[in-house]
């Protein structure tokens, strides 16, 4: 095992979000949407590796939630009754203050643009010829059915959470769960953000992973703190460096209208610490609002205590794309070794094995049928259980490097010796150690090694 002299990470000089954007395109994680038409601003497509990894991110979150006995899953429609957004406050209040520069026509948010807050200047051209801030609703509007009039207006949901609230009774009664219990969902949300950007950090179409935990009023503070801890542990389990994580509690005067307490889990992205997830104590605001607007009771009858109440809600809400980005940023490293021939840089995506797009790559030492035959058979044997890829182009060294760069935990080389001893060489992504393993034991070996990676 060679020990690198130096490890470089994103955020260090010369390594920023663009490093990841170009690796993502080159290796098939993320592409600009509609690229052949010049792209569509702030929209991104997940390529072969990105789609696989995003599925793994979702599976990790989904399992962490729904394998608990007290949480059930939900997959609600993106389109909801327009009254939902009236009740939730989104029609009247889900807006950002927008300013137009009359000279260069740039539009920007006045509440978080430094040059505007400091001296009322356009962040693009510096002009002070600006419009007054006006509220711009972030919901995408469309029409349902063939007639495009005001009666057919419908919205693309700006959060998945309202699906949980309007299905609270459906989920509770059908699953017969008792309070405290939660509803978890993963799905697309849409916000017509004024200033999207930073790759997949802020986009107009994104996926959310939200969980609403319904509790008895009075127990909400206890569960709020529990959920903060649970979500922190999730990030550590999947390998995020704790030095890149922190909580940012919202001060009482900055709380959203529905919140009793709130915190952001922030991650240190290359552009600085920014929100990754929100954990909120939403009180009984949402259920009360939906009771008012729908006229239906959303109260819960607590059998042992023989009393009715409107539950309080603790919410955990994380963007899947943003979490994908955090995992990529955290995993990226360049191992630099130097000798008299010069500098050698090994790029490694040190992803947690559950998140890596492939768990194993099979590499025949040569393209000859003699080896590609058994190598393909081995590929099929592994594919029964693992996400596996196959690579026979160029030298073994180059192929190892290609797999390191996309985070594949194990490479399996089939060589001429394999034909005699029915064994292969397994190479570990991080330690770069190699072991000879019999092909019949390979699935067992990989399964166990992935657990103890
Ligand atoms: N139901 C509560 C809610 O939606 P939020 O803080 O607005 O809360 C939750 O959103 C999470 O969704 C954020 O922490 C972020 O990870 C993700 N998110 C929000 N807007 C996003 C956007 N425009 N692009 C990507 N992710 C976004």
PDB file of C-alpha atoms in Angstrom, residues 204-317:
ATOM      1  CA  UNK A 204     -36.278  25.029 -10.016  1.00  0.00           C
ATOM      2  CA  UNK A 205     -37.178  21.350 -10.208  1.00  0.00           C
ATOM      3  CA  UNK A 206     -35.775  19.189  -7.426  1.00  0.00           C
ATOM      4  CA  UNK A 207     -36.540  16.200  -5.295  1.00  0.00           C
ATOM      5  CA  UNK A 208     -37.361  16.336  -1.616  1.00  0.00           C
ATOM      6  CA  UNK A 209     -37.230  13.679   1.072  1.00  0.00           C
ATOM      7  CA  UNK A 210     -39.565  14.800   3.812  1.00  0.00           C
ATOM      8  CA  UNK A 211     -40.888  13.179   6.956  1.00  0.00           C
ATOM      9  CA  UNK A 212     -43.612  14.501   9.224  1.00  0.00           C
ATOM     10  CA  UNK A 213     -43.701  13.039  12.724  1.00  0.00           C
ATOM     11  CA  UNK A 214     -47.078  13.467  14.464  1.00  0.00           C
ATOM     12  CA  UNK A 215     -46.858  13.786  18.229  1.00  0.00           C
ATOM     13  CA  UNK A 216     -48.982  14.665  21.227  1.00  0.00           C
ATOM     14  CA  UNK A 217     -48.820  18.397  22.051  1.00  0.00           C
ATOM     15  CA  UNK A 218     -46.457  18.855  24.974  1.00  0.00           C
ATOM     16  CA  UNK A 219     -44.125  16.097  23.767  1.00  0.00           C
ATOM     17  CA  UNK A 220     -43.073  18.090  20.679  1.00  0.00           C
ATOM     18  CA  UNK A 221     -39.920  19.601  22.157  1.00  0.00           C
ATOM     19  CA  UNK A 222     -38.596  16.200  23.181  1.00  0.00           C
ATOM     20  CA  UNK A 223     -39.174  14.772  19.668  1.00  0.00           C
ATOM     21  CA  UNK A 224     -37.757  17.856  17.976  1.00  0.00           C
ATOM     22  CA  UNK A 225     -34.446  17.272  19.789  1.00  0.00           C
ATOM     23  CA  UNK A 226     -34.570  13.540  19.101  1.00  0.00           C
ATOM     24  CA  UNK A 227     -35.012  14.161  15.378  1.00  0.00           C
ATOM     25  CA  UNK A 228     -32.133  16.603  15.291  1.00  0.00           C
ATOM     26  CA  UNK A 229     -29.899  13.865  16.704  1.00  0.00           C
ATOM     27  CA  UNK A 230     -31.305  11.135  14.465  1.00  0.00           C
ATOM     28  CA  UNK A 231     -30.677  13.153  11.326  1.00  0.00           C
ATOM     29  CA  UNK A 232     -27.145  14.041  12.447  1.00  0.00           C
ATOM     30  CA  UNK A 233     -26.388  10.349  13.003  1.00  0.00           C
ATOM     31  CA  UNK A 234     -27.692   9.548   9.512  1.00  0.00           C
ATOM     32  CA  UNK A 235     -25.136  11.876   7.938  1.00  0.00           C
ATOM     33  CA  UNK A 236     -22.304  10.399   9.966  1.00  0.00           C
ATOM     34  CA  UNK A 237     -23.394   6.856   9.112  1.00  0.00           C
ATOM     35  CA  UNK A 238     -23.134   7.668   5.412  1.00  0.00           C
ATOM     36  CA  UNK A 239     -19.676   9.077   5.820  1.00  0.00           C
ATOM     37  CA  UNK A 240     -20.023  12.871   5.869  1.00  0.00           C
ATOM     38  CA  UNK A 241     -17.125  14.428   7.725  1.00  0.00           C
ATOM     39  CA  UNK A 242     -18.544  15.909  10.978  1.00  0.00           C
ATOM     40  CA  UNK A 243     -16.252  18.923  10.526  1.00  0.00           C
ATOM     41  CA  UNK A 244     -18.280  19.792   7.435  1.00  0.00           C
ATOM     42  CA  UNK A 245     -21.599  19.679   9.295  1.00  0.00           C
ATOM     43  CA  UNK A 246     -23.210  22.026  11.772  1.00  0.00           C
ATOM     44  CA  UNK A 247     -26.628  23.024  13.078  1.00  0.00           C
ATOM     45  CA  UNK A 248     -27.827  26.575  12.535  1.00  0.00           C
ATOM     46  CA  UNK A 249     -30.776  27.163  14.863  1.00  0.00           C
ATOM     47  CA  UNK A 250     -33.238  29.799  13.673  1.00  0.00           C
ATOM     48  CA  UNK A 251     -33.464  32.651  16.198  1.00  0.00           C
ATOM     49  CA  UNK A 252     -37.023  33.084  17.564  1.00  0.00           C
ATOM     50  CA  UNK A 253     -37.568  36.361  15.631  1.00  0.00           C
ATOM     51  CA  UNK A 254     -36.627  34.668  12.316  1.00  0.00           C
ATOM     52  CA  UNK A 255     -38.945  31.653  12.619  1.00  0.00           C
ATOM     53  CA  UNK A 256     -41.402  30.913   9.784  1.00  0.00           C
ATOM     54  CA  UNK A 257     -45.015  31.736  10.610  1.00  0.00           C
ATOM     55  CA  UNK A 258     -45.841  28.060  11.264  1.00  0.00           C
ATOM     56  CA  UNK A 259     -42.771  27.134  13.293  1.00  0.00           C
ATOM     57  CA  UNK A 260     -42.275  26.879  17.028  1.00  0.00           C
ATOM     58  CA  UNK A 261     -38.610  25.920  16.615  1.00  0.00           C
ATOM     59  CA  UNK A 262     -36.391  25.265  13.620  1.00  0.00           C
ATOM     60  CA  UNK A 263     -32.847  24.414  12.732  1.00  0.00           C
ATOM     61  CA  UNK A 264     -30.911  23.913   9.521  1.00  0.00           C
ATOM     62  CA  UNK A 265     -28.404  21.135   9.184  1.00  0.00           C
ATOM     63  CA  UNK A 266     -25.724  22.960   7.238  1.00  0.00           C
ATOM     64  CA  UNK A 267     -23.024  21.374   5.116  1.00  0.00           C
ATOM     65  CA  UNK A 268     -19.760  23.027   4.152  1.00  0.00           C
ATOM     66  CA  UNK A 269     -20.127  23.079   0.363  1.00  0.00           C
ATOM     67  CA  UNK A 270     -17.190  24.505  -1.661  1.00  0.00           C
ATOM     68  CA  UNK A 271     -19.028  27.863  -1.661  1.00  0.00           C
ATOM     69  CA  UNK A 272     -19.386  27.808   2.152  1.00  0.00           C
ATOM     70  CA  UNK A 273     -21.730  26.467   4.827  1.00  0.00           C
ATOM     71  CA  UNK A 274     -25.289  26.271   3.434  1.00  0.00           C
ATOM     72  CA  UNK A 275     -28.555  24.594   4.318  1.00  0.00           C
ATOM     73  CA  UNK A 276     -28.773  20.892   3.629  1.00  0.00           C
ATOM     74  CA  UNK A 277     -31.831  19.948   5.674  1.00  0.00           C
ATOM     75  CA  UNK A 278     -34.447  21.664   7.802  1.00  0.00           C
ATOM     76  CA  UNK A 279     -35.760  20.201  11.063  1.00  0.00           C
ATOM     77  CA  UNK A 280     -38.865  22.069  12.178  1.00  0.00           C
ATOM     78  CA  UNK A 281     -41.356  21.971  14.989  1.00  0.00           C
ATOM     79  CA  UNK A 282     -44.412  23.013  12.947  1.00  0.00           C
ATOM     80  CA  UNK A 283     -46.801  22.896  15.911  1.00  0.00           C
ATOM     81  CA  UNK A 284     -50.421  22.116  14.927  1.00  0.00           C
ATOM     82  CA  UNK A 285     -50.407  24.859  12.297  1.00  0.00           C
ATOM     83  CA  UNK A 286     -50.836  22.727   9.169  1.00  0.00           C
ATOM     84  CA  UNK A 287     -53.487  20.326  10.433  1.00  0.00           C
ATOM     85  CA  UNK A 288     -55.449  23.218  11.930  1.00  0.00           C
ATOM     86  CA  UNK A 289     -55.317  25.108   8.631  1.00  0.00           C
ATOM     87  CA  UNK A 290     -56.470  22.088   6.623  1.00  0.00           C
ATOM     88  CA  UNK A 291     -59.318  21.485   9.093  1.00  0.00           C
ATOM     89  CA  UNK A 292     -60.388  25.092   8.624  1.00  0.00           C
ATOM     90  CA  UNK A 293     -60.237  25.052   4.824  1.00  0.00           C
ATOM     91  CA  UNK A 294     -61.583  21.540   4.176  1.00  0.00           C
ATOM     92  CA  UNK A 295     -64.150  21.456   6.940  1.00  0.00           C
ATOM     93  CA  UNK A 296     -62.947  17.924   7.814  1.00  0.00           C
ATOM     94  CA  UNK A 297     -61.712  16.881  11.233  1.00  0.00           C
ATOM     95  CA  UNK A 298     -58.041  15.955  11.412  1.00  0.00           C
ATOM     96  CA  UNK A 299     -58.127  15.371  15.131  1.00  0.00           C
ATOM     97  CA  UNK A 300     -56.684  12.241  16.627  1.00  0.00           C
ATOM     98  CA  UNK A 301     -58.423  10.193  19.303  1.00  0.00           C
ATOM     99  CA  UNK A 302     -55.921   8.963  21.845  1.00  0.00           C
ATOM    100  CA  UNK A 303     -57.503   5.741  23.055  1.00  0.00           C
ATOM    101  CA  UNK A 304     -55.458   5.068  26.214  1.00  0.00           C
ATOM    102  CA  UNK A 305     -55.866   8.661  27.386  1.00  0.00           C
ATOM    103  CA  UNK A 306     -59.465   8.888  26.142  1.00  0.00           C
ATOM    104  CA  UNK A 307     -58.906  12.319  24.658  1.00  0.00           C
ATOM    105  CA  UNK A 308     -58.922  14.061  21.309  1.00  0.00           C
ATOM    106  CA  UNK A 309     -56.261  16.450  20.095  1.00  0.00           C
ATOM    107  CA  UNK A 310     -54.721  17.970  16.986  1.00  0.00           C
ATOM    108  CA  UNK A 311     -51.219  16.506  16.814  1.00  0.00           C
ATOM    109  CA  UNK A 312     -48.110  18.653  16.641  1.00  0.00           C
ATOM    110  CA  UNK A 313     -45.700  17.914  13.811  1.00  0.00           C
ATOM    111  CA  UNK A 314     -41.926  17.576  13.778  1.00  0.00           C
ATOM    112  CA  UNK A 315     -40.691  17.801  10.204  1.00  0.00           C
ATOM    113  CA  UNK A 316     -37.392  16.712   8.693  1.00  0.00           C
ATOM    114  CA  UNK A 317     -36.939  17.980   5.119  1.00  0.00           C
TER     115      UNK A 317
END
